[in-house]
Short mmCIF file of N, CA, C and O in Angstrom, two decimals:
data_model
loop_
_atom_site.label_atom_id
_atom_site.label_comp_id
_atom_site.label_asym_id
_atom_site.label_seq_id
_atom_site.Cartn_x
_atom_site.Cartn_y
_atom_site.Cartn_z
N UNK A 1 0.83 -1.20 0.00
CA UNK A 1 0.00 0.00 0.00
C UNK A 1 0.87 1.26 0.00
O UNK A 1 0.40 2.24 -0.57
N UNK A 2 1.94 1.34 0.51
CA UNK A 2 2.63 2.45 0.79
C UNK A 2 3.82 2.96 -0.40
O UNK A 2 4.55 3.94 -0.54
N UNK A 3 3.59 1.87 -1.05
CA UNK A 3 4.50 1.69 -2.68
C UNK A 3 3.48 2.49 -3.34
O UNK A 3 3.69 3.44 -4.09
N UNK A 4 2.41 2.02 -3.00
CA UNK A 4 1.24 2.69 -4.42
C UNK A 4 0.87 4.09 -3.93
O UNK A 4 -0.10 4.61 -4.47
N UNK A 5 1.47 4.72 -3.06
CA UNK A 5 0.70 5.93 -2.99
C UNK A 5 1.69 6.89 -3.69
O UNK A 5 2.87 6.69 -3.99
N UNK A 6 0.90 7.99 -3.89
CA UNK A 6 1.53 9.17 -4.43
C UNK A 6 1.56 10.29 -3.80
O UNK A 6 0.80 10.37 -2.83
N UNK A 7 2.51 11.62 -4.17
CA UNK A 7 2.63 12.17 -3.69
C UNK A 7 3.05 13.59 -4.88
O UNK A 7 3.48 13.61 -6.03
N UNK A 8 2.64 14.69 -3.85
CA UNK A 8 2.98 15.82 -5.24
C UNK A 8 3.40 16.96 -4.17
O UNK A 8 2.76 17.06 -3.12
N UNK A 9 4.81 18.05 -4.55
CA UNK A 9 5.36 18.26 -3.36
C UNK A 9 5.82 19.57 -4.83
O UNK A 9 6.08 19.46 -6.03
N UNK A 10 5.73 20.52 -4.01
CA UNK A 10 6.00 21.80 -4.71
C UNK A 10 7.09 22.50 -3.75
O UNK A 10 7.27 22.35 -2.55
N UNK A 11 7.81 23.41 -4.78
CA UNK A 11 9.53 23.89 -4.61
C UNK A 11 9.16 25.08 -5.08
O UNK A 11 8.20 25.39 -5.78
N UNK A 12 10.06 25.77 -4.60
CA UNK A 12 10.63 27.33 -5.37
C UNK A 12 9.16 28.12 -5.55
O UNK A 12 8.94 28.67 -6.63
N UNK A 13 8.12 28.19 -4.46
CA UNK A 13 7.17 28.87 -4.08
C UNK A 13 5.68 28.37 -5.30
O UNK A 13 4.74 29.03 -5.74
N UNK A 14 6.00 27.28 -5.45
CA UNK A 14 5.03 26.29 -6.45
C UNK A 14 5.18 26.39 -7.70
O UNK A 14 4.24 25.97 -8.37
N UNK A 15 6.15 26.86 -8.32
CA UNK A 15 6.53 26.81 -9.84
C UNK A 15 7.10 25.48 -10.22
O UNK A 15 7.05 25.17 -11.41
N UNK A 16 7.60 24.72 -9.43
CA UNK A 16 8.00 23.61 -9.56
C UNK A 16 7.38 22.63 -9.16
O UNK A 16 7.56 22.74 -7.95
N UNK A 17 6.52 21.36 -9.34
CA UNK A 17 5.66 20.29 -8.78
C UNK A 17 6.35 19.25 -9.10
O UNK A 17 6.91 19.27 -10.20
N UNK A 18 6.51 17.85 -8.08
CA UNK A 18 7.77 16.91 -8.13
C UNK A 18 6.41 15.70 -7.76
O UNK A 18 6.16 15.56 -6.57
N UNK A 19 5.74 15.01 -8.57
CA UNK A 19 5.10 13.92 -8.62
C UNK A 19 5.77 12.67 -8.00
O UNK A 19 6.70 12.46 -8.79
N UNK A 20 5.83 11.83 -7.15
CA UNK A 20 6.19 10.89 -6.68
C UNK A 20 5.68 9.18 -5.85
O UNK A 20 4.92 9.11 -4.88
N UNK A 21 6.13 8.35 -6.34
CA UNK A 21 5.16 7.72 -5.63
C UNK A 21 6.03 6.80 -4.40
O UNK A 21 7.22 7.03 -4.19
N UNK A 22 5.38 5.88 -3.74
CA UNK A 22 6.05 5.00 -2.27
C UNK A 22 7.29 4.59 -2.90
O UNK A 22 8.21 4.30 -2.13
N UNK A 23 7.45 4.52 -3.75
CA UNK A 23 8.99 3.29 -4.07
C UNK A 23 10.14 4.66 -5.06
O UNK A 23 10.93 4.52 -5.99
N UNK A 24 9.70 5.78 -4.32
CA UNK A 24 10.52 6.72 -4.56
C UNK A 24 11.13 7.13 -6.25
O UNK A 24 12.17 7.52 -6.76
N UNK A 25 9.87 6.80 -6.63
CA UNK A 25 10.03 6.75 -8.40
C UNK A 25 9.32 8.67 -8.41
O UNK A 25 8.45 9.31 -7.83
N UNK A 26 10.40 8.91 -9.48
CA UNK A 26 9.45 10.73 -10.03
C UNK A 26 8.78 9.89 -10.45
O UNK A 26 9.04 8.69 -10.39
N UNK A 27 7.64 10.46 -11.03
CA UNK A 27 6.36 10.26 -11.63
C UNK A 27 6.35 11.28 -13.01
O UNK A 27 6.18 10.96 -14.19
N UNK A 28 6.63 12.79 -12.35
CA UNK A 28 6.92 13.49 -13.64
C UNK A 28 7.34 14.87 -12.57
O UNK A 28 7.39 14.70 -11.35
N UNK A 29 7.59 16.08 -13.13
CA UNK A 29 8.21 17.28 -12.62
C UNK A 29 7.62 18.26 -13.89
O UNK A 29 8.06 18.33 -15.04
N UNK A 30 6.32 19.09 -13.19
CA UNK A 30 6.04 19.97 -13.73
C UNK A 30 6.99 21.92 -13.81
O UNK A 30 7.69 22.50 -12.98
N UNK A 31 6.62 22.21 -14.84
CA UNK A 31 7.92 23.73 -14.31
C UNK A 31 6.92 24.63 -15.24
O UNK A 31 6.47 24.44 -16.38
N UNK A 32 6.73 25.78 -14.20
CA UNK A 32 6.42 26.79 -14.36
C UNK A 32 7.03 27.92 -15.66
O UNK A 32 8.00 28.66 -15.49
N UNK A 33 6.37 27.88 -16.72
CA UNK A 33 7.14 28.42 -17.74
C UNK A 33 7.75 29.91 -17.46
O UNK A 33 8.42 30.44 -18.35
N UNK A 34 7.53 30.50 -16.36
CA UNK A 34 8.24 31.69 -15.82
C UNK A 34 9.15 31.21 -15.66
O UNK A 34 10.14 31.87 -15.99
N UNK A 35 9.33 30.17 -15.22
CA UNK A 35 10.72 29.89 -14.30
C UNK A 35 12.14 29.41 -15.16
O UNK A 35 13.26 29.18 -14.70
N UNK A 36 11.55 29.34 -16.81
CA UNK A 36 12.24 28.78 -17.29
C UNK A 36 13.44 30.31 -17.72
O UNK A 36 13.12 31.48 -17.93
N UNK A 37 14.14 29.98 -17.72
CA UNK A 37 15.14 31.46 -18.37
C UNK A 37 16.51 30.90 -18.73
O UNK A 37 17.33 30.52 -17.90
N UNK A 38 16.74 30.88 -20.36
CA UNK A 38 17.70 30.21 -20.32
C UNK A 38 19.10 31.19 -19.94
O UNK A 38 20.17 30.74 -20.35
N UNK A 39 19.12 31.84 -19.56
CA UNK A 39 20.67 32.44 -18.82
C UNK A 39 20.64 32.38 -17.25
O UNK A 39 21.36 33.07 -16.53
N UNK A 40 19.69 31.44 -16.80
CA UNK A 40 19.79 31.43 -15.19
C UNK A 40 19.02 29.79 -15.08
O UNK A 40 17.87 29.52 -14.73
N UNK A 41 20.08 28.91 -15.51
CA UNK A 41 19.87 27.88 -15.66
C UNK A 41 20.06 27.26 -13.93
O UNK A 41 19.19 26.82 -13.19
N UNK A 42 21.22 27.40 -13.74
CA UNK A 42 21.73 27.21 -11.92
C UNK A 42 20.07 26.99 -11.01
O UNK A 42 19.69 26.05 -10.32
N UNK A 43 19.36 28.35 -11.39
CA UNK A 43 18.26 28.93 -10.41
C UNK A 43 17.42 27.41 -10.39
O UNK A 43 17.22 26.64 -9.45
N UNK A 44 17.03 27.33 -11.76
CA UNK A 44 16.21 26.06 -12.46
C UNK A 44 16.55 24.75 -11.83
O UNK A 44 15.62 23.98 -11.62
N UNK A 45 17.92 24.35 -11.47
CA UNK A 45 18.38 23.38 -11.39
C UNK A 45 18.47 22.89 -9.56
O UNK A 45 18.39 21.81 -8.97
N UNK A 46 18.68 24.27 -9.17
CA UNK A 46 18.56 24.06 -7.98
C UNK A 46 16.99 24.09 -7.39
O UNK A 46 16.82 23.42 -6.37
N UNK A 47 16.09 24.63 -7.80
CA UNK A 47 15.12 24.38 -7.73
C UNK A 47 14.21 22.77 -7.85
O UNK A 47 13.31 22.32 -7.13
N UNK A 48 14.74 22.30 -8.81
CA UNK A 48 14.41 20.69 -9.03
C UNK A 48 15.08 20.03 -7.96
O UNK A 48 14.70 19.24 -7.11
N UNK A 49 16.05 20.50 -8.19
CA UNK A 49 16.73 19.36 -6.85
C UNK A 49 16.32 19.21 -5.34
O UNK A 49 16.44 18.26 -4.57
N UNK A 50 15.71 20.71 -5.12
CA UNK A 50 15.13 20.98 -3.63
C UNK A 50 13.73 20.51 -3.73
O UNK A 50 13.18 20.27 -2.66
N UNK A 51 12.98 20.33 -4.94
CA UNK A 51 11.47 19.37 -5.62
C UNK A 51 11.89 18.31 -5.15
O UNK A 51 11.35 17.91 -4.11
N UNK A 52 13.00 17.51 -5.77
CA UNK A 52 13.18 15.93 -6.06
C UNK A 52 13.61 15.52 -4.34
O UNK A 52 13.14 14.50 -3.83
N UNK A 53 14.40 16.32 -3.67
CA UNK A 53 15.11 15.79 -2.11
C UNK A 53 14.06 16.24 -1.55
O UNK A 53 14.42 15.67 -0.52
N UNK A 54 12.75 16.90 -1.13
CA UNK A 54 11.69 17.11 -0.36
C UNK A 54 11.01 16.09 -1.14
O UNK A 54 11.22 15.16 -0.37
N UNK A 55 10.34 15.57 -2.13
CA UNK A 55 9.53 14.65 -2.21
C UNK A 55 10.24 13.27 -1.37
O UNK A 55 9.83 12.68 -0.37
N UNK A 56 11.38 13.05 -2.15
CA UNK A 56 12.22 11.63 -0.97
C UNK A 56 11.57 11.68 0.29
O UNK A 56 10.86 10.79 0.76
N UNK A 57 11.83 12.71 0.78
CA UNK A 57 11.80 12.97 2.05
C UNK A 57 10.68 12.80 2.48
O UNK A 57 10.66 12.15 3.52
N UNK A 58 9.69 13.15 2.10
CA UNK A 58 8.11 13.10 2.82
C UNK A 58 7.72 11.47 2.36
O UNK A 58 6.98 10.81 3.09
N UNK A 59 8.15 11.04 1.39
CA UNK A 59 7.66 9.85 1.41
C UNK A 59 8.20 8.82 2.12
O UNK A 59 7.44 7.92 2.49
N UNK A 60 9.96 8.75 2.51
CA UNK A 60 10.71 8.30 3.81
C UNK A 60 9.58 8.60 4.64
O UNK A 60 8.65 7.80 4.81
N UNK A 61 9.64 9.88 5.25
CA UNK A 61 8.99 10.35 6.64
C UNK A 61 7.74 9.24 6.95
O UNK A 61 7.75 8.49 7.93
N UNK A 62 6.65 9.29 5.92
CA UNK A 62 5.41 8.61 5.48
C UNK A 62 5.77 7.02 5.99
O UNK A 62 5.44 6.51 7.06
N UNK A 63 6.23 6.65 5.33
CA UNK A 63 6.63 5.10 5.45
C UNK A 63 6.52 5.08 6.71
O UNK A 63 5.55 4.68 7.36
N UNK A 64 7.93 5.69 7.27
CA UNK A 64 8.54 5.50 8.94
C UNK A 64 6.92 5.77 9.71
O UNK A 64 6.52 4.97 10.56
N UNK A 65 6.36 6.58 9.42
CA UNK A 65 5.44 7.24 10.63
C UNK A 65 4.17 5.52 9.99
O UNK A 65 4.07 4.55 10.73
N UNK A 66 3.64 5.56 8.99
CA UNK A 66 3.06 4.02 8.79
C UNK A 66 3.74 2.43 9.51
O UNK A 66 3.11 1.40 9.74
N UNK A 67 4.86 2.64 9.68
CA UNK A 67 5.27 1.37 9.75
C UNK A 67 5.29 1.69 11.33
O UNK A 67 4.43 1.15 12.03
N UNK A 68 6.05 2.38 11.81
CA UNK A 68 5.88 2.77 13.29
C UNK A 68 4.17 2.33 13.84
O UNK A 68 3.98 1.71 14.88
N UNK A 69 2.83 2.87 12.74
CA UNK A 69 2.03 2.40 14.02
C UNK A 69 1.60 0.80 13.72
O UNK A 69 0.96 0.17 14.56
N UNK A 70 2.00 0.22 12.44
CA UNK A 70 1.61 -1.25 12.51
C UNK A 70 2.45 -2.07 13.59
O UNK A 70 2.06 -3.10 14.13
N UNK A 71 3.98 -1.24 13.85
CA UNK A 71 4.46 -2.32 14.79
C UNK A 71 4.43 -1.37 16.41
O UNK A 71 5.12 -1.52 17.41
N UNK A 72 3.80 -0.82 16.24
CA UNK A 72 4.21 -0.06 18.15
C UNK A 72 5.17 0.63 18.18
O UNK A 72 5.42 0.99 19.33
N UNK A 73 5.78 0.96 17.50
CA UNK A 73 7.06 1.81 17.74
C UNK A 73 7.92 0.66 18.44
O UNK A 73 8.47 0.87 19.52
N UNK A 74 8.03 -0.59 17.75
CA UNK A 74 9.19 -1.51 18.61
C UNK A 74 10.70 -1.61 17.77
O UNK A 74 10.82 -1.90 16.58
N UNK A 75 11.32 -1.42 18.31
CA UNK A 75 12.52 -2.08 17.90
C UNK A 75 12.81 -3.08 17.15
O UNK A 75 13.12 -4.12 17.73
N UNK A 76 12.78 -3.06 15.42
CA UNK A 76 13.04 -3.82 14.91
C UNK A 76 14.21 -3.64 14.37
O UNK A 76 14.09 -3.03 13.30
N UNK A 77 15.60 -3.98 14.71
CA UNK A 77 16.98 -3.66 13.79
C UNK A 77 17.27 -4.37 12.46
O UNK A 77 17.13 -5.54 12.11
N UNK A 78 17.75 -3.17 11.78
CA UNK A 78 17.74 -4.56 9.84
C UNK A 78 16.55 -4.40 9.40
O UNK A 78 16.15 -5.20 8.56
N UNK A 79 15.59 -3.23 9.89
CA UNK A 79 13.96 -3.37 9.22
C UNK A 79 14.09 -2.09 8.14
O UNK A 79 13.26 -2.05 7.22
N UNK A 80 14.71 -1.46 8.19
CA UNK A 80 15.07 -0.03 7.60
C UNK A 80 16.65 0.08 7.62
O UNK A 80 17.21 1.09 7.21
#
């Protein structure tokens, strides 16, 4: 269940949208055609990247906080 969900996580004040699903696949990366400028490519790039490492991230977070309440918050080592 937690493979199949999705997720959509916006960067750089929502010009950027980073589609993602449980098994940490993009899905797709929408871009704000303002944002595009080709002599400030850097801006663009760092922008995706702060899309692509916040989606990881919430869907890590997601998992951990799901799996935490199927097992109690117990100590499983080697589970993650």
């Amino acid at each position: 269940e937690l493979d199949a969900r999705e997720y959509e996580i916006k960067a750089g004040g929502g010009v950027v949208a980073v589609k993602i699903n449980g098994k940490k696949e993009i899905l797709s990366i929408d871009i704000a055609p303002e944002l595009v400028d080709p002599d400030d490519i850097e801006t663009l790039s760092d922008i995706l990247v702060a899309g692509v490492n916040e989606a990881i991230k919430r869907v890590e977070e997601t998992n951990s906080r799901e799996i935490e309440k199927i097992t109690g918050a117990m100590a499983m080592p080697g589970l993650f």
